[in-house]
Coordinates of C-alpha atoms in Angstrom, one line a residue:
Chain A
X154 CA 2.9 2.8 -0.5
X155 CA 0.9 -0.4 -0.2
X156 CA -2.8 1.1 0.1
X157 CA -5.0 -1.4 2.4
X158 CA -8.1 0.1 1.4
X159 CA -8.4 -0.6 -2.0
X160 CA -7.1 -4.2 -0.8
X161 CA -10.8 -4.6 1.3
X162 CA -12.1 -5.9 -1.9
X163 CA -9.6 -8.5 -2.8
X164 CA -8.1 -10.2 0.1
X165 CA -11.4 -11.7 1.0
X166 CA -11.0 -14.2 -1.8
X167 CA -12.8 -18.1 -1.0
X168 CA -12.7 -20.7 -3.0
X169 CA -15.9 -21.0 -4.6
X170 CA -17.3 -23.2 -6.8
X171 CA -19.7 -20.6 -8.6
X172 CA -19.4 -17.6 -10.5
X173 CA -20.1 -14.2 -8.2
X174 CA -21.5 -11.3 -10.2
X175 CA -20.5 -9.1 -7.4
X176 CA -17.2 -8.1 -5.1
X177 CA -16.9 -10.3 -2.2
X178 CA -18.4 -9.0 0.7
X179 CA -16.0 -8.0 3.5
X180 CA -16.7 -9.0 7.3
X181 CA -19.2 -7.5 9.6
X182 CA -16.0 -6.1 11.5
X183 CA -14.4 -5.1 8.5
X184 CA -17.4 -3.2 7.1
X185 CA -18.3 -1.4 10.4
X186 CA -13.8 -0.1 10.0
X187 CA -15.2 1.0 6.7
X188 CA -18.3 2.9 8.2
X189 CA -16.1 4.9 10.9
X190 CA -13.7 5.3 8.5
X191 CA -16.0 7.0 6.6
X192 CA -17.8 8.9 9.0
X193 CA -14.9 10.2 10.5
X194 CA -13.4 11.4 7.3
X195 CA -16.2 13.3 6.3
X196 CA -16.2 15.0 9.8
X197 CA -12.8 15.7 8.9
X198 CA -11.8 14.0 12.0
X199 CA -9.3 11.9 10.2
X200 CA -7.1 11.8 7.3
X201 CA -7.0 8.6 5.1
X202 CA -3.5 9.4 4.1
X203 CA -2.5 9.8 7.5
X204 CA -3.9 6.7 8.3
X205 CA -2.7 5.0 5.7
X206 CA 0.8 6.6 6.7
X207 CA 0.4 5.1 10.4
X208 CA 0.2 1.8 9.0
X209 CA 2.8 2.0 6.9
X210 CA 5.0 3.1 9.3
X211 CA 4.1 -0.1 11.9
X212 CA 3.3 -2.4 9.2
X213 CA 6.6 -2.0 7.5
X214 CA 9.0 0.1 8.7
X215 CA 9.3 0.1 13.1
X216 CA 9.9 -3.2 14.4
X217 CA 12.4 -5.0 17.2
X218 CA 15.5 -4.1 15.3
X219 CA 15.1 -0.5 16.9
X220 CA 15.7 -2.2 20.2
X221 CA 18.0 -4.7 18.9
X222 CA 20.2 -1.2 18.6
X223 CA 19.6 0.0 21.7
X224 CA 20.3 -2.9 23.5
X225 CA 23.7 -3.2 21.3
X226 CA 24.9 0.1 21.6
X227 CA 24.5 0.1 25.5
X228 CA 26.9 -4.0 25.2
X229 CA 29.5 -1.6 23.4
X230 CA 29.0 1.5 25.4
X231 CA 29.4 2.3 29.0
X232 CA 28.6 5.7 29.1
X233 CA 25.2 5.1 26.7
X234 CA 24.5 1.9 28.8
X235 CA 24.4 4.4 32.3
X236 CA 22.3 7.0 30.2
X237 CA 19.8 4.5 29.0
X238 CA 19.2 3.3 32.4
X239 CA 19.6 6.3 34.4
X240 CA 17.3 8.7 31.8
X241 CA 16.8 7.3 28.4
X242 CA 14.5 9.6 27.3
X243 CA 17.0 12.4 25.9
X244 CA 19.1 9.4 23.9
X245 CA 16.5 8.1 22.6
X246 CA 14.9 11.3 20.9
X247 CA 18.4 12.1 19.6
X248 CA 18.2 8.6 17.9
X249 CA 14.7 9.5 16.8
X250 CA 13.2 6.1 18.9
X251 CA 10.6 8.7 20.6
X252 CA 7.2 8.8 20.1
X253 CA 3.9 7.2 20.5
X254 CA 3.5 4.7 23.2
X255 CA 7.0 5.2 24.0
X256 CA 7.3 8.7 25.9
X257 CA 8.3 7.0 29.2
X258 CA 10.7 3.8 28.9
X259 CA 12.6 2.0 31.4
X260 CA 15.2 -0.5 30.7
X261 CA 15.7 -3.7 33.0
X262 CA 18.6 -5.2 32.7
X263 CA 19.2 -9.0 33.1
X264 CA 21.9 -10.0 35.1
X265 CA 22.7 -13.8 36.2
X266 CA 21.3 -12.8 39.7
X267 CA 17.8 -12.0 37.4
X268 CA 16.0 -12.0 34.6
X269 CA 13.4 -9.6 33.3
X270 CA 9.9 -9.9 32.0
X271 CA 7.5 -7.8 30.6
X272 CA 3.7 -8.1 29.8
X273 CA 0.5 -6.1 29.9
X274 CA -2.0 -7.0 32.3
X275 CA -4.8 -3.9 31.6
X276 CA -4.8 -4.6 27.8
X277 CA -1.5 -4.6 25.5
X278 CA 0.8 -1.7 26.7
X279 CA 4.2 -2.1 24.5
X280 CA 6.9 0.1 23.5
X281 CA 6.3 0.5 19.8
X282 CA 9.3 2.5 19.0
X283 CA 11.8 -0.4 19.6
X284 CA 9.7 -3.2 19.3
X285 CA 6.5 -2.7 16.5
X286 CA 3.8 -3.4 17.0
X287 CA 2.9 -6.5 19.5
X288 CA 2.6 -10.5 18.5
X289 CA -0.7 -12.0 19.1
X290 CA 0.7 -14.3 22.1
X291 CA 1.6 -10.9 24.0
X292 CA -2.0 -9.8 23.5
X293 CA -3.6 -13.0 24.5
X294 CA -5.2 -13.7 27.6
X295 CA -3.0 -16.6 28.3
X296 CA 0.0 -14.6 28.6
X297 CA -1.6 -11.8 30.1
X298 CA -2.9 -14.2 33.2
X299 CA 0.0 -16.4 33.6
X300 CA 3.1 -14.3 33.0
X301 CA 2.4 -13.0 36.3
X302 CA 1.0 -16.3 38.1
X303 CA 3.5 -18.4 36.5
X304 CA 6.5 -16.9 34.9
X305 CA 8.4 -19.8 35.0
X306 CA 6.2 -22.2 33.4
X307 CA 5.8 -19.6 30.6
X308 CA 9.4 -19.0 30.3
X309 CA 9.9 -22.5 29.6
X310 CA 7.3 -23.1 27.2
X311 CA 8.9 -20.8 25.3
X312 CA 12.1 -22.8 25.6
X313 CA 13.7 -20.5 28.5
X314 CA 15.2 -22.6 31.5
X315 CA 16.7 -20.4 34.1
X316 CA 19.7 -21.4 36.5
X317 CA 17.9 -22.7 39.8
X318 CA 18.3 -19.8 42.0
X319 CA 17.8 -17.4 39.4
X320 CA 14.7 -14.6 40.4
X321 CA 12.1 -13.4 37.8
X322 CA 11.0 -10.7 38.3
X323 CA 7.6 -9.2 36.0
X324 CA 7.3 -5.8 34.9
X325 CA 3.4 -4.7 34.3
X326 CA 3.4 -1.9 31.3
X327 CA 1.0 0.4 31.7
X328 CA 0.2 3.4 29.2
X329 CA 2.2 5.7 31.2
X330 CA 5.4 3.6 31.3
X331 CA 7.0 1.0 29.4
X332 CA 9.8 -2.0 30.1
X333 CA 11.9 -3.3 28.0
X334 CA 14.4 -6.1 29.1
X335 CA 18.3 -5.5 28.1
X336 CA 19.1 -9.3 27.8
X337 CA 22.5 -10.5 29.1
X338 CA 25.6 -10.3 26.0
X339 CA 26.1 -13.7 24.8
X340 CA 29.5 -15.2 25.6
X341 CA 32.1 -15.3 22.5
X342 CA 30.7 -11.9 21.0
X343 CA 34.2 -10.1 22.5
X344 CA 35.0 -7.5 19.2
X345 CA 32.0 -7.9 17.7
X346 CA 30.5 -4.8 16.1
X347 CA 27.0 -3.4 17.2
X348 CA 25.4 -4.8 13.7
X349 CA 26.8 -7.8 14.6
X350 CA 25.6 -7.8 17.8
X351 CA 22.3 -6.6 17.5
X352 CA 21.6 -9.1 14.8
X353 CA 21.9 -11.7 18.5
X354 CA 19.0 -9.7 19.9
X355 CA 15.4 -11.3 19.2
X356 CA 12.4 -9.3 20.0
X357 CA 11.4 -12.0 22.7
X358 CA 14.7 -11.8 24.6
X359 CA 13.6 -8.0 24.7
X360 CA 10.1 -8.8 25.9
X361 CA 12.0 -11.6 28.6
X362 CA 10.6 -14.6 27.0
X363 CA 13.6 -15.2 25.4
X364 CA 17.7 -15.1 25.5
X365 CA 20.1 -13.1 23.1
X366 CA 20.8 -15.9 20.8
X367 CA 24.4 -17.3 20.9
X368 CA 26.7 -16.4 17.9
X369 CA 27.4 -19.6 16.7
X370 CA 23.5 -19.3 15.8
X371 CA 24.5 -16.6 13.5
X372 CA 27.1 -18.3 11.7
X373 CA 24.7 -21.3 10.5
X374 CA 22.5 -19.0 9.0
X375 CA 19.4 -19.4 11.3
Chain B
X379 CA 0.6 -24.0 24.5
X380 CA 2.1 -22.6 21.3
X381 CA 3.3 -19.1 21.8
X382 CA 5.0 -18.5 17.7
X383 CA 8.3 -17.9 19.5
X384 CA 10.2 -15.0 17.4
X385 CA 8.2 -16.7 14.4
X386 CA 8.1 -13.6 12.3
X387 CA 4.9 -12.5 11.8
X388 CA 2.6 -9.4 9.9
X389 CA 2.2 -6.8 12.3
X390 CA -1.6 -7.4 11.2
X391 CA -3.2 -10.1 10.1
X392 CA -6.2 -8.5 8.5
X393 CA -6.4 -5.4 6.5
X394 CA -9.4 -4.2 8.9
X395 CA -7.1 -4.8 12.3
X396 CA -4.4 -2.3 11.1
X397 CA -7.6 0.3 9.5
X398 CA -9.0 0.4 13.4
X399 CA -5.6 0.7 15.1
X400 CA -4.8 3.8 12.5
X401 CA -8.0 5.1 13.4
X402 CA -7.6 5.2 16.5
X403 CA -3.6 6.4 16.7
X404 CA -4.8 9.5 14.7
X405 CA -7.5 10.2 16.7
X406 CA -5.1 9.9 20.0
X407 CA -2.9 12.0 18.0
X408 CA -5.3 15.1 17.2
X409 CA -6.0 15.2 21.2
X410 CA -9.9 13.7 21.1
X411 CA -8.3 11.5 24.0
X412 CA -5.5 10.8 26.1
X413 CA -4.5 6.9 25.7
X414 CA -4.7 6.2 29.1
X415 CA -8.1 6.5 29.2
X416 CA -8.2 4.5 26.1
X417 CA -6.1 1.8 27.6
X418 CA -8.8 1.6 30.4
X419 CA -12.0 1.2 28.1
X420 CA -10.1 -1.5 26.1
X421 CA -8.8 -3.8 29.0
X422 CA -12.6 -3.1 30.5
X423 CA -13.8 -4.4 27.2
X424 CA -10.5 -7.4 27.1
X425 CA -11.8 -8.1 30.6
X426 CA -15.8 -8.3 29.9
X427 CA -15.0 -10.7 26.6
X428 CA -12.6 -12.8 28.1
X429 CA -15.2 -13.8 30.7
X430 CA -16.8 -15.4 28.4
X431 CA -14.1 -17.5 26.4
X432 CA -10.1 -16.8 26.4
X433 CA -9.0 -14.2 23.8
X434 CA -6.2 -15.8 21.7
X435 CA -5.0 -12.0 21.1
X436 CA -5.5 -12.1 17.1
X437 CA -9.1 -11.7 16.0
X438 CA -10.5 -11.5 19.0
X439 CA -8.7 -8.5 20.0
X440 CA -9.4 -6.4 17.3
X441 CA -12.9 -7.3 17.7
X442 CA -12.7 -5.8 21.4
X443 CA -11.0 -3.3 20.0
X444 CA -13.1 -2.0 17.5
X445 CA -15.8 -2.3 20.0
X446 CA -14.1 -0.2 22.6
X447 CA -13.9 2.6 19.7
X448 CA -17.1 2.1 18.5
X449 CA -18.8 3.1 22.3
X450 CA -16.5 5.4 23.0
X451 CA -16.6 7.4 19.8
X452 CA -20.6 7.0 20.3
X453 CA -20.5 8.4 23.7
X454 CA -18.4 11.3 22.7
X455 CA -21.0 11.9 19.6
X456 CA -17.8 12.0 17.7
X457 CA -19.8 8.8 15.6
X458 CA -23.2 7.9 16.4
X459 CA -24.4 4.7 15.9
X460 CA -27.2 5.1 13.8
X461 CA -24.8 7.3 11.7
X462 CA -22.7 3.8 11.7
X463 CA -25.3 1.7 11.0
X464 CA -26.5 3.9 8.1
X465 CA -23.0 3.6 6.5
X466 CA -22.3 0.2 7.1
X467 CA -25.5 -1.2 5.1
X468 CA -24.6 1.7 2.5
X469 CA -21.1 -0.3 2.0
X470 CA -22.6 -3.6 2.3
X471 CA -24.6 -2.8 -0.6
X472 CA -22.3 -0.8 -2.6
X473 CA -19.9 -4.3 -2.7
X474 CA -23.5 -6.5 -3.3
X475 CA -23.7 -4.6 -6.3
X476 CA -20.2 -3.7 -7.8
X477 CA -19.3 -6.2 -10.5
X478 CA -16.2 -8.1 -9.0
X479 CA -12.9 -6.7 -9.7
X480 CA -14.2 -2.7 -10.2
X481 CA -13.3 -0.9 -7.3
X482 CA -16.0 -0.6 -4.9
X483 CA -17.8 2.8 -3.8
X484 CA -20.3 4.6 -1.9
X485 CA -23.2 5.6 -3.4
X486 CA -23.2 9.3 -3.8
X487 CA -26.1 10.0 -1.7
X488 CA -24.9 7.7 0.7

């Protein structure tokens, strides 16, 4: 495992145009991590190899493909689909896609009478399970403000035009409960397998800023 | 405006950002708070900062962030800020004087 620590020294690297004698100094935000870090390990308030382990796990192994699974299995499976929106909860456990920041999930489902999208208003509430950890846009201020105001002009900044007529409706995370959107099955994906299929769904299409991408995307190798 | 799209990117762009998010996962995790309350310090904090400019949700998060922590862990005496302080200048000096490329350390007494 990658250890981040031992990376504070290096991956401050400038270009400089005279020798240093001395490690590069980090940042005053870096340096005041370092202090709590410190402080709280000799209060044996934290571990550094369970926090070394926490980012491992976001920084490498959790990311949208969990909910590219989900979203899959419930194209493929009726009985998993009514599960997953009725009470997801006990599926998801089974399928080990429990756990922090994702105790309490609801799915919306897109349908051509609406689409679904999600953002967090308070700060950047986000079902880490199935999606990772957050892009920057989704934590921006930007977002925050106008997915609400303006969902359509933020859809189609991100290259989404809807069918006139078409609703949008916003869900607002909170930390008790989290969305996320089930995106309509592309058309021409009849026999495909769940891999197959979940490689269609982007982590934006589950967020709402986005569609399941068509197959013939697939095929050219984007 | 440029949102990235599905762009892929780290899920932290600076070692320091995923070192304060750890932090503050375990600390979540060994019951020294329940998340919602931390949700409510941070957007409190989001909100103050972003009166001031608009937060582009990279550095300036993590600088709300790690402020959010920083008062919060100070109220709670869990770290107090002249404890912080202390430590931080004890680091600062500890990579002022450790020949690049050695790993750097605390002093001992520090």
């Amino acid at each position: 495992m990658m250890d981040l620590r031992t990376q504070f020294c290096e991956c401050f690297v400038m270009p400089h145009d005279h020798d240093h004698p001395h490690s590069h100094l980090p940042s005053d935000p870096a340096l005041r991590v370092r202090a709590l870090e410190t402080l709280l390990t000799d209060k044996g308030l934290v571990d550094p190899a369970a926090l070394d382990a926490i980012i491992d796990l976001y920084q490498n192994k959790i990311g949208p493909q969990n909910g590219a699974q989900v979203v899959a299995k419930m194209w493929c499976d009726v009985n998993f689909h009514r599960q997953m929106i009725e009470d997801p909860m006990p599926r998801l456990q089974e399928m080990g896609l429990y756990g922090r920041q994702g105790e309490h999930m609801v799915f919306v489902e897109n349908t051509d009478e609406v689409h679904n999208m999600v953002v967090c208003t308070l700060c950047s509430c986000y079902p880490w399970p199935l999606l990772g950890i957050p892009p920057g846009w989704y934590k921006s201020d930007a977002y925050r403000a106008r997915a609400v105001r303006e969902p359509r002009a933020v859809l189609s900044e991100f290259g989404v035009t809807l069918p006139e007529g078409k609703k949008v409706r916003v869900w607002d995370s909170t930390a008790e409960v989290r969305y996320l959107v089930v995106p309509q099955r592309p058309a021409g994906t009849q026999g495909f397998s769940e891999d197959d299929l979940a490689a269609l769904v982007t982590r934006d299409s589950m967020i709402g800023t986005g569609l399941a991408q068509a197959p013939s995307t697939l095929e050219s190798g984007a | 405006m440029n949102w990235c799209g599905d762009k892929p990117e780290p899920a932290f762009s600076e070692p320091w950002h995923a070192q304060v998010f750890a932090i503050t996962v375990a600390l979540n995790e060994a019951g020294h708070f329940e998340w919602s309350s931390w949700a409510a310090r941070f957007g409190a904090t989001l909100k103050a900062h972003g009166l001031a400019k608009e937060l582009d949700g990279g550095e300036d998060y993590f600088n709300a962030w790690l402020e959010t922590l920083e008062s919060f862990l100070a109220e709670t005496g869990m770290a107090e800020m002249g404890a912080l302080q202390h430590l931080k200048t004890a680091w600062t000096e500890a990579y002022l004087s450790t020949p690049h490329g050695q790993p750097v350390r605390l002093a001992p007494e520090a």
